[in-house]
PDB file of C-alpha atoms in Angstrom:
ATOM      1  CA  ALA A  24       0.022   0.478  -0.013  1.00 81.00           C
ATOM      2  CA  GLN A  25       0.998   3.642  -0.663  1.00 88.00           C
ATOM      3  CA  ARG A  26       2.142   5.830   2.003  1.00 94.00           C
ATOM      4  CA  VAL A  27       3.397   9.237   2.239  1.00 97.00           C
ATOM      5  CA  THR A  28       5.515  10.497   5.419  1.00 97.00           C
ATOM      6  CA  GLN A  29       6.218  13.932   6.496  1.00 98.00           C
ATOM      7  CA  PRO A  30       8.675  13.563   9.404  1.00 96.00           C
ATOM      8  CA  GLU A  31       8.446  17.636  10.702  1.00 96.00           C
ATOM      9  CA  LYS A  32       4.891  18.518  12.001  1.00 96.00           C
ATOM     10  CA  LEU A  33       6.190  22.079  12.698  1.00 97.00           C
ATOM     11  CA  LEU A  34       9.183  23.998  10.956  1.00 98.00           C
ATOM     12  CA  SER A  35      10.571  27.888  11.893  1.00 97.00           C
ATOM     13  CA  VAL A  36      12.716  29.656   9.393  1.00 97.00           C
ATOM     14  CA  PHE A  37      13.360  33.261   9.301  1.00 97.00           C
ATOM     15  CA  LYS A  38      12.628  35.158   6.358  1.00 97.00           C
ATOM     16  CA  GLY A  39      15.392  35.355   3.847  1.00 97.00           C
ATOM     17  CA  ALA A  40      16.536  31.571   5.255  1.00 98.00           C
ATOM     18  CA  PRO A  41      16.385  28.666   2.651  1.00 97.00           C
ATOM     19  CA  VAL A  42      13.748  26.291   3.886  1.00 97.00           C
ATOM     20  CA  GLU A  43      13.468  22.612   2.879  1.00 97.00           C
ATOM     21  CA  LEU A  44      10.212  20.725   3.986  1.00 98.00           C
ATOM     22  CA  LYS A  45      10.756  16.855   3.714  1.00 97.00           C
ATOM     23  CA  CYS A  46       8.536  14.342   2.242  1.00 97.00           C
ATOM     24  CA  ASN A  47       9.457  10.998   1.774  1.00 97.00           C
ATOM     25  CA  TYR A  48       6.640   7.866   0.274  1.00 96.00           C
ATOM     26  CA  SER A  49       6.622   4.279   0.011  1.00 94.00           C
ATOM     27  CA  TYR A  50       4.529   3.465  -3.618  1.00 91.00           C
ATOM     28  CA  SER A  51       5.424  -0.472  -5.793  1.00 86.00           C
ATOM     29  CA  GLY A  52       4.426   1.780  -9.147  1.00 82.00           C
ATOM     30  CA  SER A  53       5.520   5.004 -10.251  1.00 83.00           C
ATOM     31  CA  PRO A  54       4.774   7.535  -8.619  1.00 84.00           C
ATOM     32  CA  GLU A  55       3.043  10.608  -9.198  1.00 91.00           C
ATOM     33  CA  LEU A  56       3.207  13.516  -6.793  1.00 94.00           C
ATOM     34  CA  PHE A  57       2.094  16.741  -5.545  1.00 95.00           C
ATOM     35  CA  TRP A  58       2.493  19.479  -2.687  1.00 96.00           C
ATOM     36  CA  TYR A  59      -0.474  21.247  -1.861  1.00 97.00           C
ATOM     37  CA  VAL A  60      -0.905  24.304   0.429  1.00 97.00           C
ATOM     38  CA  GLN A  61      -3.234  26.080   2.905  1.00 96.00           C
ATOM     39  CA  TYR A  62      -3.256  29.287   3.874  1.00 96.00           C
ATOM     40  CA  SER A  63      -5.029  30.286   7.210  1.00 93.00           C
ATOM     41  CA  ARG A  64      -8.536  30.273   6.502  1.00 91.00           C
ATOM     42  CA  GLN A  65      -8.140  29.071   3.084  1.00 94.00           C
ATOM     43  CA  ARG A  66      -8.447  25.910   1.109  1.00 95.00           C
ATOM     44  CA  LEU A  67      -6.451  23.482  -0.052  1.00 96.00           C
ATOM     45  CA  GLN A  68      -4.906  24.303  -3.387  1.00 94.00           C
ATOM     46  CA  LEU A  69      -1.955  22.380  -5.601  1.00 93.00           C
ATOM     47  CA  LEU A  70       1.249  23.967  -5.303  1.00 94.00           C
ATOM     48  CA  LEU A  71       3.025  22.042  -7.716  1.00 91.00           C
ATOM     49  CA  ARG A  72       3.751  18.596  -8.925  1.00 89.00           C
ATOM     50  CA  HIS A  73       6.271  16.596 -10.004  1.00 84.00           C
ATOM     51  CA  ILE A  74       5.547  16.059 -13.574  1.00 78.00           C
ATOM     52  CA  SER A  75       5.669  19.481 -14.244  1.00 77.00           C
ATOM     53  CA  ARG A  76       8.996  20.359 -12.815  1.00 74.00           C
ATOM     54  CA  GLU A  77       7.818  23.805 -12.337  1.00 80.00           C
ATOM     55  CA  SER A  78       8.751  26.420  -9.547  1.00 81.00           C
ATOM     56  CA  ILE A  79       5.735  27.700  -8.376  1.00 85.00           C
ATOM     57  CA  LYS A  80       5.954  30.951  -5.414  1.00 90.00           C
ATOM     58  CA  GLY A  81      10.061  30.196  -6.145  1.00 91.00           C
ATOM     59  CA  PHE A  82       9.192  26.303  -4.663  1.00 94.00           C
ATOM     60  CA  THR A  83      10.859  23.839  -6.492  1.00 93.00           C
ATOM     61  CA  ALA A  84      10.647  20.096  -5.746  1.00 93.00           C
ATOM     62  CA  ASP A  85      12.388  16.782  -7.012  1.00 87.00           C
ATOM     63  CA  LEU A  86      11.656  13.394  -6.979  1.00 90.00           C
ATOM     64  CA  ASN A  87      14.559  11.007  -5.948  1.00 91.00           C
ATOM     65  CA  LYS A  88      13.216   7.987  -7.024  1.00 89.00           C
ATOM     66  CA  GLY A  89      16.446   6.330  -5.504  1.00 91.00           C
ATOM     67  CA  GLU A  90      15.640   7.581  -1.796  1.00 92.00           C
ATOM     68  CA  THR A  91      11.820   7.964  -2.789  1.00 93.00           C
ATOM     69  CA  SER A  92      11.543  11.429  -1.617  1.00 94.00           C
ATOM     70  CA  PHE A  93      10.239  14.537  -2.437  1.00 95.00           C
ATOM     71  CA  HIS A  94      11.571  17.131  -0.826  1.00 96.00           C
ATOM     72  CA  LEU A  95       9.967  20.884  -0.996  1.00 96.00           C
ATOM     73  CA  LYS A  96      12.608  23.490  -0.986  1.00 95.00           C
ATOM     74  CA  LYS A  97      12.548  27.329  -1.469  1.00 96.00           C
ATOM     75  CA  PRO A  98      16.022  29.059  -1.391  1.00 96.00           C
ATOM     76  CA  PHE A  99      14.563  32.359   0.356  1.00 97.00           C
ATOM     77  CA  ALA A 100      11.598  32.324   2.565  1.00 97.00           C
ATOM     78  CA  GLN A 101       8.591  34.908   2.946  1.00 97.00           C
ATOM     79  CA  GLU A 102       6.895  35.555   5.753  1.00 97.00           C
ATOM     80  CA  GLU A 103       3.731  34.756   2.828  1.00 96.00           C
ATOM     81  CA  ASP A 104       4.691  31.248   2.775  1.00 97.00           C
ATOM     82  CA  SER A 105       3.822  30.570   6.653  1.00 98.00           C
ATOM     83  CA  ALA A 106       1.377  27.587   5.629  1.00 97.00           C
ATOM     84  CA  MET A 107       0.333  24.327   6.206  1.00 98.00           C
ATOM     85  CA  TYR A 108       1.793  22.103   3.394  1.00 98.00           C
ATOM     86  CA  TYR A 109       0.875  18.561   2.714  1.00 98.00           C
ATOM     87  CA  CYS A 110       3.025  16.152   0.417  1.00 98.00           C
ATOM     88  CA  ALA A 111       0.808  13.537  -1.870  1.00 97.00           C
ATOM     89  CA  LEU A 112       0.714  10.649  -4.197  1.00 95.00           C
ATOM     90  CA  SER A 113      -1.588   9.571  -6.661  1.00 92.00           C
ATOM     91  CA  SER A 114      -2.313   6.427  -7.352  1.00 85.00           C
ATOM     92  CA  GLY A 115      -4.520   3.753  -8.766  1.00 82.00           C
ATOM     93  CA  SER A 116      -7.251   3.782 -11.099  1.00 82.00           C
ATOM     94  CA  ALA A 117      -9.606   6.653  -9.659  1.00 83.00           C
ATOM     95  CA  ARG A 118      -5.828   8.733  -8.929  1.00 88.00           C
ATOM     96  CA  GLN A 119      -6.601   9.479  -5.267  1.00 91.00           C
ATOM     97  CA  LEU A 120      -4.559  11.179  -3.435  1.00 94.00           C
ATOM     98  CA  THR A 121      -2.867   9.631  -0.423  1.00 95.00           C
ATOM     99  CA  PHE A 122      -1.329  12.447   1.820  1.00 97.00           C
ATOM    100  CA  GLY A 123       1.024  12.693   4.234  1.00 97.00           C
ATOM    101  CA  SER A 124       0.228  14.026   7.630  1.00 97.00           C
ATOM    102  CA  GLY A 125       1.519  17.755   6.768  1.00 97.00           C
ATOM    103  CA  THR A 126       3.962  20.484   7.936  1.00 98.00           C
ATOM    104  CA  GLN A 127       3.175  23.622   8.953  1.00 98.00           C
ATOM    105  CA  LEU A 128       5.605  26.745   8.248  1.00 98.00           C
ATOM    106  CA  THR A 129       5.813  29.548   9.915  1.00 98.00           C
ATOM    107  CA  VAL A 130       8.357  32.167   8.349  1.00 98.00           C
ATOM    108  CA  LEU A 131       9.789  34.890  11.363  1.00 97.00           C
ATOM    109  CA  PRO A 132      10.393  38.460  10.639  1.00 95.00           C
TER     110      PRO A 132
ATOM    111  CA  ASP W   9     -17.741  29.595 -11.574  1.00 52.00           C
ATOM    112  CA  THR W  10     -16.519  29.691  -8.651  1.00 75.00           C
ATOM    113  CA  GLY W  11     -14.188  26.738  -7.835  1.00 93.00           C
ATOM    114  CA  VAL W  12     -15.647  23.770  -6.193  1.00 97.00           C
ATOM    115  CA  SER W  13     -18.134  24.514  -3.052  1.00 97.00           C
ATOM    116  CA  GLN W  14     -19.749  22.641  -0.048  1.00 98.00           C
ATOM    117  CA  ASN W  15     -22.749  22.996   2.545  1.00 97.00           C
ATOM    118  CA  PRO W  16     -22.833  23.335   4.754  1.00 97.00           C
ATOM    119  CA  ARG W  17     -19.810  24.592   6.128  1.00 97.00           C
ATOM    120  CA  HIS W  18     -20.325  23.736   9.334  1.00 97.00           C
ATOM    121  CA  LYS W  19     -22.702  20.864  11.449  1.00 98.00           C
ATOM    122  CA  ILE W  20     -23.065  20.010  14.807  1.00 98.00           C
ATOM    123  CA  THR W  21     -25.173  17.419  15.499  1.00 97.00           C
ATOM    124  CA  LYS W  22     -25.938  14.823  18.553  1.00 97.00           C
ATOM    125  CA  ARG W  23     -25.206  11.654  18.313  1.00 97.00           C
ATOM    126  CA  GLY W  24     -27.124   9.071  16.664  1.00 97.00           C
ATOM    127  CA  GLN W  25     -28.430  11.366  14.314  1.00 98.00           C
ATOM    128  CA  ASN W  26     -28.618  11.210  10.338  1.00 98.00           C
ATOM    129  CA  VAL W  27     -26.276  14.156   8.517  1.00 98.00           C
ATOM    130  CA  THR W  28     -25.708  14.974   4.862  1.00 98.00           C
ATOM    131  CA  PHE W  29     -23.283  17.410   3.034  1.00 97.00           C
ATOM    132  CA  ARG W  30     -23.100  18.550  -0.596  1.00 98.00           C
ATOM    133  CA  CYS W  31     -20.937  19.333  -2.885  1.00 98.00           C
ATOM    134  CA  ASP W  32     -20.952  20.984  -6.544  1.00 97.00           C
ATOM    135  CA  PRO W  33     -18.072  20.340  -7.870  1.00 96.00           C
ATOM    136  CA  ILE W  34     -16.371  22.609 -11.311  1.00 95.00           C
ATOM    137  CA  SER W  35     -18.868  22.217 -13.806  1.00 91.00           C
ATOM    138  CA  GLU W  36     -17.265  20.496 -16.609  1.00 89.00           C
ATOM    139  CA  HIS W  37     -15.295  18.218 -14.103  1.00 92.00           C
ATOM    140  CA  ASN W  38     -16.475  14.611 -14.357  1.00 92.00           C
ATOM    141  CA  ARG W  39     -14.585  12.850 -11.460  1.00 95.00           C
ATOM    142  CA  LEU W  40     -15.512  13.844  -7.904  1.00 96.00           C
ATOM    143  CA  TYR W  41     -13.498  12.749  -4.851  1.00 96.00           C
ATOM    144  CA  TRP W  42     -14.697  12.734  -1.107  1.00 97.00           C
ATOM    145  CA  TYR W  43     -11.913  12.740   1.645  1.00 97.00           C
ATOM    146  CA  ARG W  44     -12.185  12.739   5.206  1.00 97.00           C
ATOM    147  CA  GLN W  45      -9.138  14.883   7.388  1.00 96.00           C
ATOM    148  CA  THR W  46      -9.075  14.529  11.662  1.00 95.00           C
ATOM    149  CA  LEU W  47      -6.926  16.768  13.790  1.00 92.00           C
ATOM    150  CA  GLY W  48      -3.039  17.006  13.045  1.00 91.00           C
ATOM    151  CA  GLN W  49      -3.932  14.637   9.727  1.00 94.00           C
ATOM    152  CA  GLY W  50      -4.157  15.101   6.103  1.00 96.00           C
ATOM    153  CA  PRO W  51      -7.173  14.282   3.932  1.00 97.00           C
ATOM    154  CA  GLU W  52      -7.367  10.301   3.950  1.00 95.00           C
ATOM    155  CA  PHE W  53      -9.619   9.110   0.620  1.00 94.00           C
ATOM    156  CA  LEU W  54     -13.447   7.797   0.839  1.00 94.00           C
ATOM    157  CA  THR W  55     -14.547   7.580  -1.803  1.00 94.00           C
ATOM    158  CA  TYR W  56     -14.899   8.599  -5.870  1.00 93.00           C
ATOM    159  CA  PHE W  57     -17.191   9.012  -8.521  1.00 94.00           C
ATOM    160  CA  GLN W  58     -17.046   9.201 -12.331  1.00 92.00           C
ATOM    161  CA  ASN W  59     -20.058  11.291 -13.830  1.00 89.00           C
ATOM    162  CA  GLU W  60     -22.861   9.192 -11.855  1.00 87.00           C
ATOM    163  CA  ALA W  61     -21.105   6.326 -11.249  1.00 87.00           C
ATOM    164  CA  GLN W  62     -19.351   5.153  -7.823  1.00 85.00           C
ATOM    165  CA  LEU W  63     -16.398   3.449  -9.031  1.00 87.00           C
ATOM    166  CA  GLU W  64     -14.253   3.284  -5.789  1.00 82.00           C
ATOM    167  CA  LYS W  65     -16.332   3.398  -2.142  1.00 80.00           C
ATOM    168  CA  SER W  66     -14.311   0.568  -0.222  1.00 79.00           C
ATOM    169  CA  ARG W  67     -12.585   3.149   1.772  1.00 80.00           C
ATOM    170  CA  LEU W  68     -15.948   4.325   3.213  1.00 81.00           C
ATOM    171  CA  LEU W  69     -15.348   4.299   6.738  1.00 80.00           C
ATOM    172  CA  SER W  70     -18.338   1.655   7.503  1.00 87.00           C
ATOM    173  CA  ASP W  71     -21.667   0.933   6.043  1.00 91.00           C
ATOM    174  CA  ARG W  72     -22.708   3.683   7.897  1.00 95.00           C
ATOM    175  CA  PHE W  73     -21.238   6.249   5.184  1.00 95.00           C
ATOM    176  CA  SER W  74     -23.053   6.500   1.705  1.00 95.00           C
ATOM    177  CA  ALA W  75     -22.754   9.330  -1.547  1.00 95.00           C
ATOM    178  CA  GLU W  76     -24.708   9.318  -4.253  1.00 95.00           C
ATOM    179  CA  ARG W  77     -23.908  11.603  -7.546  1.00 95.00           C
ATOM    180  CA  PRO W  78     -27.234  11.181  -9.099  1.00 89.00           C
ATOM    181  CA  LYS W  79     -26.920  13.226 -12.025  1.00 86.00           C
ATOM    182  CA  GLY W  80     -23.271  13.857 -12.747  1.00 84.00           C
ATOM    183  CA  SER W  81     -23.366  16.590 -11.357  1.00 90.00           C
ATOM    184  CA  PHE W  82     -23.366  17.363  -7.289  1.00 96.00           C
ATOM    185  CA  SER W  83     -23.138  14.844  -4.896  1.00 97.00           C
ATOM    186  CA  THR W  84     -24.024  14.137  -1.560  1.00 97.00           C
ATOM    187  CA  LEU W  85     -22.141  12.550   1.283  1.00 97.00           C
ATOM    188  CA  GLU W  86     -24.482  11.027   4.121  1.00 97.00           C
ATOM    189  CA  ILE W  87     -23.837   9.545   7.379  1.00 96.00           C
ATOM    190  CA  GLN W  88     -26.027   7.681   9.722  1.00 96.00           C
ATOM    191  CA  ARG W  89     -25.964   6.935  13.274  1.00 96.00           C
ATOM    192  CA  THR W  90     -23.784   9.217  13.571  1.00 97.00           C
ATOM    193  CA  GLU W  91     -20.805   8.469  16.262  1.00 96.00           C
ATOM    194  CA  GLN W  92     -18.442  10.770  18.295  1.00 95.00           C
ATOM    195  CA  GLY W  93     -15.447   9.975  16.120  1.00 95.00           C
ATOM    196  CA  ASP W  94     -17.324  11.025  12.720  1.00 96.00           C
ATOM    197  CA  SER W  95     -16.393  14.501  13.973  1.00 97.00           C
ATOM    198  CA  ALA W  96     -13.643  15.525  11.444  1.00 97.00           C
ATOM    199  CA  MET W  97     -13.652  18.047   8.244  1.00 97.00           C
ATOM    200  CA  TYR W  98     -15.335  16.319   5.308  1.00 98.00           C
ATOM    201  CA  LEU W  99     -13.508  17.714   2.019  1.00 98.00           C
ATOM    202  CA  CYS W 100     -14.748  17.214  -1.694  1.00 98.00           C
ATOM    203  CA  ALA W 101     -12.702  17.748  -4.666  1.00 97.00           C
ATOM    204  CA  SER W 102     -13.162  17.422  -8.137  1.00 96.00           C
ATOM    205  CA  SER W 103     -11.008  17.047 -11.425  1.00 94.00           C
ATOM    206  CA  LEU W 104     -11.018  16.557 -15.127  1.00 90.00           C
ATOM    207  CA  ALA W 105     -10.349  12.488 -15.869  1.00 83.00           C
ATOM    208  CA  VAL W 106      -7.425  13.221 -18.230  1.00 81.00           C
ATOM    209  CA  THR W 107      -5.748  14.644 -15.579  1.00 82.00           C
ATOM    210  CA  THR W 108      -4.732  14.158 -11.522  1.00 83.00           C
ATOM    211  CA  GLU W 109      -4.828  17.648 -10.557  1.00 89.00           C
ATOM    212  CA  GLN W 110      -7.701  17.822  -8.011  1.00 94.00           C
ATOM    213  CA  TYR W 111      -9.456  20.999  -6.814  1.00 95.00           C
ATOM    214  CA  PHE W 112     -10.987  20.941  -3.514  1.00 97.00           C
ATOM    215  CA  GLY W 113     -14.047  22.360  -1.851  1.00 97.00           C
ATOM    216  CA  PRO W 114     -13.506  24.690   1.768  1.00 97.00           C
ATOM    217  CA  GLY W 115     -14.756  21.650   3.742  1.00 97.00           C
ATOM    218  CA  THR W 116     -17.826  21.113   5.676  1.00 98.00           C
ATOM    219  CA  ARG W 117     -16.916  20.883   9.623  1.00 97.00           C
ATOM    220  CA  LEU W 118     -18.878  17.977  11.502  1.00 98.00           C
ATOM    221  CA  THR W 119     -19.022  18.322  15.503  1.00 98.00           C
ATOM    222  CA  VAL W 120     -20.761  14.964  17.013  1.00 97.00           C
ATOM    223  CA  THR W 121     -22.225  16.048  20.700  1.00 96.00           C
TER     224      THR W 121
END
């Protein structure tokens, strides 16, 4: 069965510092991975997916199949990046998402 | 189109009562998903529809849970004989069948007293 692990429940960094949110997965097939973000009082929204290999709001994530990881990175954190971040894996014919438990990122001034 | 909508946004009910939630997906999306999210956890998949067909329902938590999408548009999720452990946020998401990108609604927060 598929599983997504986000080892850090809380992460605090100072504005301008680099940030890395960790995500590891287990899945027997070819994974499709996503990062979703939830800002305060807003709905869950897609931040990026590994297939598109794009940078959104300065964030990037690289799929490392050898380490089964999909860590989210940003070189210079901003206060508006403070939010809950979820890593998710799409699987099955339903393409349902399996989510990690999330990391609450706080960017301090 | 303002995206996926869910009603009600909050529901407080007494143990043993039945509750029904509604989800209106983005109009051209033929896939619709229900998830449940408990405190401190990520969303957990429950069931999904492609058009009006419920193609996966084995992950519904018990036989007290049921979902419908009668005309392939809006969907309802019903919980019968609610228990305190059913207290959670219930999320709906929709997508096109050709993509994996899901768009989420704001959720319905259920509190069972």
